[in-house]
Short mmCIF file of C-alpha atoms in Angstrom, two decimals:
data_model
loop_
_atom_site.label_atom_id
_atom_site.label_comp_id
_atom_site.label_asym_id
_atom_site.label_seq_id
_atom_site.Cartn_x
_atom_site.Cartn_y
_atom_site.Cartn_z
CA MET A 1 0.09 -0.04 -0.05
CA ASP A 2 1.02 3.52 -0.69
CA ILE A 3 0.95 5.51 2.29
CA VAL A 4 1.12 9.39 2.24
CA LEU A 5 1.88 11.20 5.24
CA VAL A 6 1.07 14.76 5.15
CA PRO A 7 2.55 17.04 8.33
CA GLY A 8 0.68 19.66 10.43
CA PHE A 9 1.91 23.30 10.83
CA TRP A 10 5.54 24.11 10.61
CA LEU A 11 6.95 20.45 9.82
CA ASP A 12 8.10 19.23 6.78
CA ALA A 13 8.61 15.40 5.99
CA SER A 14 11.49 14.71 8.43
CA SER A 15 8.77 15.11 11.35
CA TRP A 16 7.80 11.84 10.26
CA SER A 17 10.99 10.21 10.35
CA GLU A 18 10.46 7.88 13.74
CA VAL A 19 7.07 6.76 12.60
CA THR A 20 8.00 5.50 9.23
CA PRO A 21 9.92 2.39 10.13
CA ALA A 22 6.80 0.41 11.47
CA LEU A 23 5.12 1.07 7.99
CA LEU A 24 8.45 0.20 5.88
CA ALA A 25 8.82 -3.04 7.80
CA ALA A 26 5.37 -4.03 6.85
CA GLY A 27 6.03 -3.90 3.48
CA HIS A 28 4.57 -0.44 2.52
CA ARG A 29 5.46 2.46 -0.07
CA VAL A 30 5.79 5.26 2.52
CA HIS A 31 5.54 8.96 0.97
CA PRO A 32 6.31 11.40 3.83
CA LEU A 33 5.99 14.98 2.31
CA THR A 34 7.35 18.68 2.78
CA LEU A 35 4.64 21.00 1.40
CA PRO A 36 4.89 24.27 -0.55
CA GLY A 37 6.44 27.06 1.06
CA LYS A 38 7.79 25.00 3.90
CA GLU A 39 11.10 23.76 2.20
CA ALA A 40 13.40 26.02 4.25
CA PRO A 41 13.02 28.80 6.88
CA GLY A 42 13.44 31.17 3.98
CA ALA A 43 11.47 29.59 1.55
CA PRO A 44 8.98 32.16 0.16
CA ARG A 45 5.00 31.67 1.13
CA ALA A 46 3.63 34.72 -0.38
CA GLY A 47 0.28 33.41 -2.34
CA ILE A 48 0.40 30.22 -1.29
CA GLY A 49 -2.79 28.71 0.46
CA LEU A 50 -4.91 25.96 1.79
CA ARG A 51 -5.69 25.18 -2.18
CA ASP A 52 -1.83 25.12 -3.14
CA HIS A 53 -1.37 22.42 -0.13
CA VAL A 54 -4.48 20.06 -1.30
CA ASP A 55 -3.46 20.05 -5.16
CA ALA A 56 0.39 19.46 -4.17
CA VAL A 57 -0.47 16.33 -2.18
CA THR A 58 -3.24 15.55 -4.79
CA ALA A 59 -0.57 15.45 -7.46
CA VAL A 60 1.51 12.81 -5.30
CA VAL A 61 -1.59 10.69 -5.31
CA ASP A 62 -1.75 11.11 -8.92
CA SER A 63 1.70 10.00 -9.63
CA LEU A 64 1.83 6.76 -7.79
CA GLY A 65 -0.09 5.01 -10.22
CA ASP A 66 -3.90 3.33 -10.28
CA GLY A 67 -3.53 1.83 -7.10
CA PRO A 68 -5.41 2.84 -3.44
CA VAL A 69 -3.75 5.09 -1.34
CA VAL A 70 -3.79 5.65 2.35
CA LEU A 71 -3.56 9.28 3.40
CA VAL A 72 -2.26 10.40 6.74
CA GLY A 73 -2.34 14.09 8.02
CA HIS A 74 -1.58 15.55 11.25
CA SER A 75 -3.30 18.40 13.01
CA GLY A 76 -3.56 20.95 10.19
CA GLY A 77 -2.84 18.41 7.71
CA GLY A 78 -5.87 16.81 8.39
CA ALA A 79 -7.94 19.38 6.83
CA ILE A 80 -5.54 18.82 3.70
CA ILE A 81 -5.92 15.33 3.31
CA HIS A 82 -9.64 15.57 3.49
CA GLY A 83 -9.32 18.35 0.56
CA VAL A 84 -7.57 15.36 -1.28
CA VAL A 85 -10.31 12.92 -0.41
CA ASP A 86 -12.46 15.05 -2.00
CA ALA A 87 -10.46 15.60 -5.03
CA ARG A 88 -9.78 11.57 -5.32
CA PRO A 89 -12.58 9.74 -3.43
CA ASP A 90 -11.85 6.53 -5.89
CA ARG A 91 -7.98 6.50 -5.19
CA VAL A 92 -8.12 7.08 -1.23
CA ALA A 93 -8.46 3.70 0.56
CA ARG A 94 -8.58 4.97 4.12
CA ALA A 95 -7.85 8.85 5.35
CA VAL A 96 -6.21 8.80 9.06
CA TYR A 97 -6.32 12.02 10.96
CA VAL A 98 -3.73 12.46 13.66
CA ASP A 99 -4.85 14.56 16.28
CA SER A 100 -7.33 16.21 13.93
CA VAL A 101 -10.62 15.66 12.59
CA PRO A 102 -11.71 16.45 8.40
CA LEU A 103 -12.43 20.02 7.72
CA GLY A 104 -16.01 20.85 6.22
CA GLU A 105 -16.83 23.14 3.47
CA GLY A 106 -16.40 27.06 4.37
CA ASP A 107 -14.40 26.08 7.33
CA VAL A 108 -10.77 27.36 8.12
CA ILE A 109 -7.70 25.57 10.22
CA ASN A 110 -6.96 28.23 12.07
CA ALA A 111 -7.10 31.96 11.50
CA ASP A 112 -6.53 32.99 15.34
CA LEU A 113 -2.84 31.83 14.89
CA PRO A 114 -0.75 35.14 15.07
CA ALA A 115 0.72 35.79 11.66
CA ALA A 116 3.36 38.03 10.38
CA GLY A 117 3.25 39.19 6.94
CA ASP A 118 2.68 36.23 4.62
CA GLU A 119 3.44 33.72 7.10
CA VAL A 120 2.52 32.43 10.37
CA PRO A 121 5.99 31.84 12.54
CA PHE A 122 6.24 29.24 14.84
CA PRO A 123 4.75 30.85 18.12
CA ALA A 124 5.72 30.66 21.78
CA TRP A 125 4.88 27.93 23.88
CA ASP A 126 2.27 29.60 26.17
CA VAL A 127 0.03 30.14 22.68
CA PHE A 128 -0.65 26.22 23.34
CA GLU A 129 -2.95 24.81 25.77
CA PRO A 130 -1.17 22.43 28.43
CA GLU A 131 -2.78 19.59 26.87
CA ASP A 132 -1.06 20.28 23.18
CA LEU A 133 2.27 20.04 25.36
CA ASP A 134 1.93 16.70 27.09
CA GLY A 135 5.08 14.71 26.93
CA LEU A 136 6.86 17.16 25.06
CA ASP A 137 9.98 17.75 27.51
CA ASP A 138 12.62 20.28 26.92
CA ALA A 139 14.67 18.54 24.71
CA LEU A 140 11.64 17.71 22.41
CA ARG A 141 10.55 21.36 22.44
CA ASP A 142 14.18 22.68 21.59
CA ALA A 143 14.04 19.90 18.84
CA PHE A 144 10.89 21.04 17.49
CA ARG A 145 11.95 24.68 17.65
CA ALA A 146 15.02 24.27 15.60
CA ARG A 147 13.24 22.25 13.30
CA ALA A 148 10.31 24.39 12.46
CA VAL A 149 9.61 26.52 9.48
CA PRO A 150 6.95 29.26 9.22
CA GLU A 151 3.54 28.09 7.92
CA PRO A 152 1.96 30.22 4.93
CA ARG A 153 -0.34 32.14 6.28
CA GLY A 154 -2.91 31.24 3.52
CA VAL A 155 -2.80 27.57 4.72
CA ALA A 156 -4.14 28.79 8.07
CA GLN A 157 -6.63 31.27 7.24
CA ASP A 158 -8.01 30.06 3.67
CA ARG A 159 -11.63 28.62 3.63
CA GLN A 160 -11.84 24.79 2.75
CA ARG A 161 -13.76 24.35 -0.62
CA LEU A 162 -15.37 20.57 -1.40
CA GLY A 163 -17.59 19.37 -3.74
CA ASP A 164 -17.88 15.86 -4.10
CA GLU A 165 -19.81 14.05 -1.35
CA ARG A 166 -18.26 10.79 -2.28
CA ARG A 167 -15.86 11.72 0.32
CA TYR A 168 -18.15 10.38 2.77
CA ASP A 169 -17.85 7.23 1.52
CA VAL A 170 -13.90 6.73 2.26
CA PRO A 171 -13.30 5.29 5.63
CA ALA A 172 -11.79 7.18 8.10
CA THR A 173 -9.58 6.71 10.95
CA VAL A 174 -9.35 9.20 13.89
CA ILE A 175 -6.37 8.97 16.34
CA THR A 176 -7.09 11.19 19.26
CA CYS A 177 -4.08 12.12 21.66
CA GLU A 178 -4.60 15.35 23.64
CA TYR A 179 -8.26 15.01 24.32
CA PRO A 180 -9.56 11.30 24.51
CA SER A 181 -12.20 9.82 22.18
CA ASP A 182 -14.81 10.00 24.70
CA MET A 183 -14.71 13.66 24.46
CA LEU A 184 -15.01 13.64 20.88
CA ARG A 185 -18.08 11.34 20.46
CA ALA A 186 -19.78 13.87 23.35
CA PHE A 187 -19.11 16.83 20.59
CA MET A 188 -20.62 14.43 18.23
CA GLU A 189 -23.75 13.74 20.25
CA LYS A 190 -24.00 17.68 20.92
CA ASP A 191 -23.97 18.44 17.50
CA HIS A 192 -20.57 20.43 18.21
CA PRO A 193 -19.38 22.28 14.96
CA TYR A 194 -16.12 20.80 15.49
CA PRO A 195 -16.97 17.09 14.58
CA ALA A 196 -19.76 18.00 12.09
CA GLU A 197 -17.92 16.73 8.84
CA LEU A 198 -16.49 13.84 10.43
CA LYS A 199 -20.31 12.76 11.49
CA ARG A 200 -21.00 12.55 7.66
CA ILE A 201 -18.52 9.96 6.90
CA ARG A 202 -20.25 6.64 6.64
CA ASP A 203 -17.49 4.39 8.21
CA PHE A 204 -15.10 5.78 10.76
CA GLU A 205 -13.52 4.78 13.88
CA ILE A 206 -11.90 6.72 16.45
CA VAL A 207 -8.50 5.24 18.36
CA ASP A 208 -6.92 6.76 21.58
CA LEU A 209 -3.37 7.51 21.55
CA PRO A 210 -2.97 9.61 24.75
CA THR A 211 -0.12 11.88 24.63
CA GLY A 212 0.22 15.73 23.30
CA HIS A 213 -0.53 17.31 20.18
CA TRP A 214 2.62 16.10 18.71
CA PRO A 215 2.68 12.00 19.10
CA GLN A 216 5.44 11.95 16.02
CA PHE A 217 7.81 13.34 18.99
CA THR A 218 6.39 11.84 21.87
CA ARG A 219 5.16 8.69 20.97
CA PRO A 220 6.40 7.89 17.13
CA ALA A 221 6.77 4.19 17.33
CA ASP A 222 3.16 3.78 18.97
CA LEU A 223 1.92 6.48 16.69
CA GLY A 224 3.48 4.27 13.82
CA ALA A 225 1.68 1.25 15.16
CA ALA A 226 -1.40 2.96 15.16
CA ILE A 227 -1.17 4.16 11.44
CA LEU A 228 -0.25 0.37 10.65
CA ALA A 229 -3.40 -0.95 12.35
CA ALA A 230 -5.34 1.11 10.38
CA VAL A 231 -3.84 0.21 7.37
CA GLU A 232 -4.08 -3.42 7.98
CA ARG A 233 -7.59 -2.90 8.44
CA THR A 234 -8.15 -1.51 5.21
CA GLY A 235 -6.18 -4.25 3.34
CA ASN A 236 -4.24 -4.22 0.32
#
């Protein structure tokens, strides 16, 4: 199976480096991505928006031939892979949302993050909730900040545009980290807007992986195992 790994904000393909061994050992073809504007701290980011990232991942899917693909998106990457599911519902065998949920039509990822010009720099730690930082010790925080690159402003602030309701036929796995699955299910029962798009998916599962918002750093082996389990439930 081809597995495409889409990072969240401020991260590139290297952020998946400790997650991929389990997937490779199981014989899968793994494609961690660095998205436009995130190639380096000084990369140009003007004019890059959410659709550019969706299109970039869609182009990777198209390059992989005619076989099924599993998409994995962390945090803001979950919105991106959902856009790809909408663009290529016949190619995606499963979408895996890591501490994220699918972003619905007209919604934005996070317009409240402090921006500077064309980019959203990696912020101070006090911007995040304590639950975000669970397991992220001082060494991991230093390593994270050293590798972080600014996010294109448009990716955070653009509205999601979707158009193919076949996206609801694509199975989904949500791996919950900073908050437990029970909380997400309670939101769904109360018709909270956050999981509204998830509720429309006909076949989804929610898997707990208790840690902070960046399990690829705090529990990478366990995240790899959770992704592998989702892929195996999908079949080859």
